[in-house]
Amino acid sequence: MNTNTIRPQFPPNLSVEELIVNAVEKLHKTGKISKTPNSFFAYRMALQKELTARNYYPNMCDLSIIAGNLWIQEPQYIKAEYQRLVHDAKILFEEYCHHAFLPYSINQEQQQNLYYFY
C-alpha cells in the first residue's frame, strides 16, 4: 500500500474528546495532569484512523515517519485546523481538570456531561 497517497480526512475526523481521552485516563489512574497532544500528534491520530479504516496497521515508528512526511507537505489552512482542534481540546481538558478537583462545586448532571466521552 502506498501510504503517501493517503491523507487524513479534512476537516479532521477527530473529536476533542478523542484527543484528551489519554490525558483523562492518566488523571484518573495517577492523579497527575498530563499535556494534551499537539497539532502534529492530532494529525498522526487522524492518519492512524484513516489507515486503520483501510485495514493498514503500521507500527508507531512507521506511522510517525509517514505522518511527518505528510505533515510538512500540508498547506497552512490544514495545519491551522488541527491547531484549532487541539486548542479546543486543551480548553475542554482544563475544564475537566478543574471540575475533577472540585467535584462538589457542580451538580450531578454537569458532572455526568464531563464524563460522556470517557
Coordinates of N, CA and C in Angstrom, one line a residue:
M1 N 0.9 -1.2 0.0 CA 0.0 0.0 0.0 C 0.9 1.2 0.0
N2 N 0.6 2.1 -0.9 CA 1.4 3.4 -1.0 C 0.7 4.4 0.0
T3 N 1.3 4.5 1.2 CA 0.8 5.4 2.2 C 0.9 6.9 1.9
N4 N 1.8 7.2 1.0 CA 2.0 8.6 0.6 C 0.8 9.2 -0.1
T5 N -0.1 8.4 -0.6 CA -1.3 8.9 -1.3 C -2.5 9.0 -0.4
I6 N -2.3 8.5 0.8 CA -3.4 8.5 1.8 C -3.2 9.7 2.8
R7 N -4.2 10.5 2.9 CA -4.2 11.6 3.9 C -5.4 11.5 4.8
P8 N -5.3 12.1 6.0 CA -6.4 12.1 6.9 C -7.6 12.9 6.2
Q9 N -8.8 12.6 6.6 CA -9.9 13.4 6.1 C -9.8 14.8 6.5
F10 N -10.3 15.7 5.6 CA -10.4 17.1 6.0 C -11.8 17.6 5.8
P11 N -12.4 18.2 6.7 CA -11.9 18.5 8.1 C -11.7 17.3 8.8
P12 N -10.8 17.3 9.9 CA -10.4 16.2 10.6 C -11.6 15.4 11.2
N13 N -11.5 14.1 11.1 CA -12.5 13.2 11.6 C -12.1 12.8 13.0
L14 N -11.8 13.8 13.8 CA -11.4 13.6 15.3 C -12.3 14.5 16.1
S15 N -12.6 14.1 17.3 CA -13.3 14.9 18.2 C -12.3 15.4 19.3
V16 N -12.6 16.5 19.9 CA -11.8 16.9 21.0 C -11.7 15.9 22.1
E17 N -12.8 15.2 22.3 CA -12.8 14.1 23.3 C -11.8 13.0 23.0
E18 N -11.7 12.7 21.8 CA -10.7 11.7 21.4 C -9.3 12.1 21.7
L19 N -9.1 13.4 21.5 CA -7.7 14.0 21.8 C -7.3 14.0 23.2
I20 N -8.3 14.0 24.1 CA -7.9 14.1 25.6 C -8.2 12.9 26.3
V21 N -8.7 11.8 25.7 CA -9.0 10.6 26.5 C -7.8 10.0 27.2
N22 N -6.6 10.0 26.6 CA -5.4 9.5 27.3 C -5.1 10.4 28.5
A23 N -5.2 11.7 28.3 CA -4.9 12.6 29.5 C -5.9 12.4 30.6
V24 N -7.1 12.1 30.2 CA -8.2 11.9 31.3 C -7.9 10.6 32.0
E25 N -7.5 9.5 31.2 CA -7.2 8.2 31.8 C -6.0 8.3 32.8
K26 N -5.0 9.1 32.4 CA -3.8 9.2 33.2 C -4.2 10.0 34.5
L27 N -5.1 11.0 34.4 CA -5.5 11.7 35.5 C -6.3 10.8 36.5
H28 N -7.1 9.9 36.0 CA -7.9 9.0 36.8 C -7.0 8.0 37.5
K29 N -6.0 7.5 36.8 CA -5.1 6.4 37.3 C -4.1 6.9 38.2
T30 N -3.5 8.1 37.9 CA -2.3 8.5 38.7 C -2.6 9.8 39.5
G31 N -3.6 10.5 39.1 CA -3.9 11.8 39.8 C -3.0 12.9 39.2
K32 N -2.2 12.6 38.2 CA -1.3 13.6 37.6 C -1.9 14.2 36.3
I33 N -1.7 15.4 36.1 CA -2.2 16.1 34.9 C -1.1 16.0 33.8
S34 N -1.5 15.5 32.7 CA -0.5 15.5 31.6 C -0.9 16.4 30.5
K35 N -0.1 16.6 29.5 CA -0.3 17.5 28.4 C -1.3 16.9 27.5
T36 N -2.0 17.8 26.8 CA -2.9 17.4 25.7 C -2.0 17.3 24.5
P37 N -2.4 16.5 23.4 CA -1.5 16.4 22.3 C -1.4 17.7 21.5
N38 N -0.2 17.8 20.8 CA -0.1 19.0 19.9 C -0.7 18.7 18.5
S39 N -0.6 19.7 17.7 CA -1.3 19.6 16.4 C -0.8 18.4 15.5
F40 N 0.6 18.2 15.6 CA 1.1 17.1 14.8 C 0.6 15.7 15.4
F41 N 0.5 15.6 16.7 CA 0.0 14.3 17.3 C -1.4 14.1 16.9
A42 N -2.2 15.2 16.8 CA -3.6 15.1 16.4 C -3.7 14.6 14.9
Y43 N -2.8 15.2 14.1 CA -2.7 14.8 12.7 C -2.4 13.3 12.6
R44 N -1.4 12.9 13.4 CA -1.0 11.5 13.4 C -2.1 10.6 13.8
M45 N -2.9 11.0 14.8 CA -4.1 10.2 15.2 C -5.1 10.1 14.1
A46 N -5.3 11.2 13.4 CA -6.3 11.2 12.3 C -5.8 10.3 11.1
L47 N -4.5 10.3 10.9 CA -3.9 9.5 9.9 C -4.0 8.0 10.3
Q48 N -3.7 7.7 11.5 CA -3.9 6.3 12.0 C -5.3 5.9 11.8
K49 N -6.2 6.7 12.1 CA -7.7 6.4 12.0 C -8.0 6.1 10.5
E50 N -7.4 6.9 9.6 CA -7.7 6.7 8.2 C -7.0 5.4 7.7
L51 N -5.8 5.1 8.1 CA -5.1 3.9 7.7 C -5.8 2.7 8.3
T52 N -6.3 2.7 9.5 CA -7.0 1.6 10.1 C -8.3 1.3 9.4
A53 N -9.0 2.4 8.9 CA -10.2 2.2 8.2 C -9.9 1.5 6.8
R54 N -8.7 1.6 6.4 CA -8.3 0.9 5.1 C -7.5 -0.4 5.4
N55 N -7.7 -0.9 6.6 CA -7.1 -2.2 7.0 C -5.6 -2.2 6.9
Y56 N -4.9 -1.1 7.2 CA -3.5 -1.0 7.3 C -3.1 -0.5 8.7
Y57 N -2.2 -1.3 9.3 CA -1.9 -1.1 10.7 C -0.4 -0.9 10.9
P58 N 0.2 0.2 10.5 CA 1.7 0.4 10.7 C 2.0 0.5 12.2
N59 N 3.3 0.1 12.5 CA 3.7 0.3 13.9 C 3.9 1.8 14.1
M60 N 4.0 2.2 15.4 CA 4.0 3.6 15.7 C 5.2 4.3 15.1
C61 N 6.4 3.6 15.0 CA 7.6 4.3 14.4 C 7.3 4.6 12.9
D62 N 6.8 3.6 12.2 CA 6.5 3.8 10.8 C 5.4 4.9 10.6
L63 N 4.4 4.8 11.5 CA 3.3 5.8 11.4 C 3.8 7.2 11.6
S64 N 4.7 7.4 12.5 CA 5.3 8.7 12.8 C 6.1 9.2 11.6
I65 N 6.8 8.4 11.0 CA 7.6 8.8 9.8 C 6.7 9.2 8.7
I66 N 5.6 8.4 8.4 CA 4.7 8.7 7.4 C 4.0 10.0 7.7
A67 N 3.5 10.1 8.9 CA 2.8 11.3 9.3 C 3.7 12.6 9.2
G68 N 4.9 12.4 9.6 CA 5.9 13.6 9.5 C 6.1 14.0 8.1
N69 N 6.3 13.0 7.2 CA 6.5 13.4 5.7 C 5.2 14.1 5.2
L70 N 4.0 13.6 5.5 CA 2.8 14.2 5.0 C 2.6 15.6 5.7
W71 N 2.9 15.7 7.0 CA 2.6 16.9 7.7 C 3.4 18.1 7.1
I72 N 4.6 17.9 6.7 CA 5.4 19.0 6.2 C 4.9 19.4 4.8
Q73 N 4.1 18.6 4.1 CA 3.6 18.9 2.8 C 2.2 19.6 2.9
E74 N 1.6 19.5 4.1 CA 0.2 20.1 4.2 C 0.2 21.6 4.2
P75 N -0.8 22.2 3.5 CA -0.9 23.6 3.5 C -1.2 24.2 4.9
Q76 N -1.0 25.4 5.0 CA -1.2 26.1 6.3 C -2.6 26.0 6.8
Y77 N -3.6 26.1 6.0 CA -5.0 26.0 6.4 C -5.3 24.7 7.1
I78 N -4.7 23.6 6.6 CA -4.9 22.3 7.2 C -4.3 22.3 8.6
K79 N -3.0 22.7 8.7 CA -2.3 22.8 10.0 C -3.1 23.7 11.0
A80 N -3.7 24.8 10.5 CA -4.4 25.7 11.3 C -5.7 25.0 11.9
E81 N -6.3 24.1 11.1 CA -7.5 23.4 11.6 C -7.1 22.5 12.7
Y82 N -6.0 21.8 12.6 CA -5.5 20.9 13.7 C -5.1 21.7 14.9
Q83 N -4.5 22.9 14.7 CA -4.2 23.7 15.8 C -5.5 24.2 16.6
R84 N -6.5 24.5 15.8 CA -7.8 24.9 16.4 C -8.4 23.7 17.2
L85 N -8.3 22.6 16.6 CA -8.9 21.4 17.3 C -8.1 21.1 18.6
V86 N -6.8 21.2 18.6 CA -6.0 21.0 19.8 C -6.3 22.1 20.8
H87 N -6.4 23.3 20.4 CA -6.8 24.4 21.3 C -8.1 24.1 22.0
D88 N -9.1 23.7 21.3 CA -10.4 23.3 21.8 C -10.3 22.2 22.8
A89 N -9.4 21.2 22.5 CA -9.2 20.0 23.4 C -8.6 20.5 24.7
K90 N -7.6 21.4 24.5 CA -6.9 21.8 25.7 C -7.9 22.6 26.7
I91 N -8.7 23.4 26.1 CA -9.7 24.1 26.9 C -10.7 23.1 27.6
L92 N -11.1 22.1 26.9 CA -12.0 21.1 27.5 C -11.3 20.3 28.6
F93 N -10.1 20.0 28.4 CA -9.3 19.2 29.4 C -9.1 20.1 30.6
E94 N -8.8 21.4 30.4 CA -8.6 22.3 31.6 C -9.9 22.4 32.4
E95 N -11.0 22.5 31.7 CA -12.3 22.5 32.4 C -12.6 21.2 33.1
Y96 N -12.2 20.1 32.5 CA -12.4 18.8 33.1 C -11.5 18.7 34.4
C97 N -10.3 19.1 34.3 CA -9.4 19.1 35.5 C -9.9 19.9 36.6
H98 N -10.4 21.1 36.2 CA -11.0 22.0 37.3 C -12.1 21.3 38.0
H99 N -13.0 20.7 37.2 CA -14.1 20.0 37.9 C -13.8 18.7 38.6
A100 N -12.7 18.0 38.1 CA -12.3 16.8 38.7 C -11.7 17.1 40.1
F101 N -11.1 18.2 40.3 CA -10.5 18.6 41.6 C -11.5 19.3 42.4
L102 N -12.6 19.7 41.9 CA -13.7 20.4 42.6 C -15.0 19.7 42.4
P103 N -15.1 18.4 42.7 CA -16.3 17.7 42.3 C -17.6 18.1 43.0
Y104 N -17.5 18.8 44.1 CA -18.7 19.2 44.8 C -19.2 20.6 44.3
S105 N -18.5 21.2 43.5 CA -18.9 22.6 43.0 C -19.8 22.5 41.8
I106 N -20.1 21.3 41.3 CA -21.0 21.2 40.2 C -22.1 20.2 40.5
N107 N -23.2 20.3 39.9 CA -24.2 19.3 40.2 C -24.0 18.0 39.4
Q108 N -24.8 17.0 39.8 CA -24.6 15.6 39.2 C -24.7 15.6 37.7
E109 N -25.7 16.4 37.1 CA -25.9 16.4 35.7 C -24.7 17.0 35.0
Q110 N -24.1 18.1 35.5 CA -23.0 18.7 34.9 C -21.8 17.7 35.0
Q111 N -21.6 17.1 36.1 CA -20.5 16.1 36.2 C -20.7 15.0 35.2
Q112 N -21.9 14.5 35.0 CA -22.1 13.4 34.1 C -21.8 13.9 32.6
N113 N -22.0 15.1 32.3 CA -21.7 15.6 31.0 C -20.2 15.6 30.8
L114 N -19.4 15.8 31.8 CA -18.0 15.8 31.7 C -17.4 14.4 31.4
Y115 N -18.2 13.4 31.8 CA -17.7 12.0 31.7 C -18.2 11.3 30.4
Y116 N -19.0 12.0 29.6 CA -19.6 11.4 28.5 C -18.7 10.8 27.5
F117 N -17.5 11.3 27.4 CA -16.5 10.9 26.4 C -15.5 9.9 27.0
Y118 N -15.6 9.6 28.3 CA -14.6 8.7 28.9 C -15.1 7.3 28.9

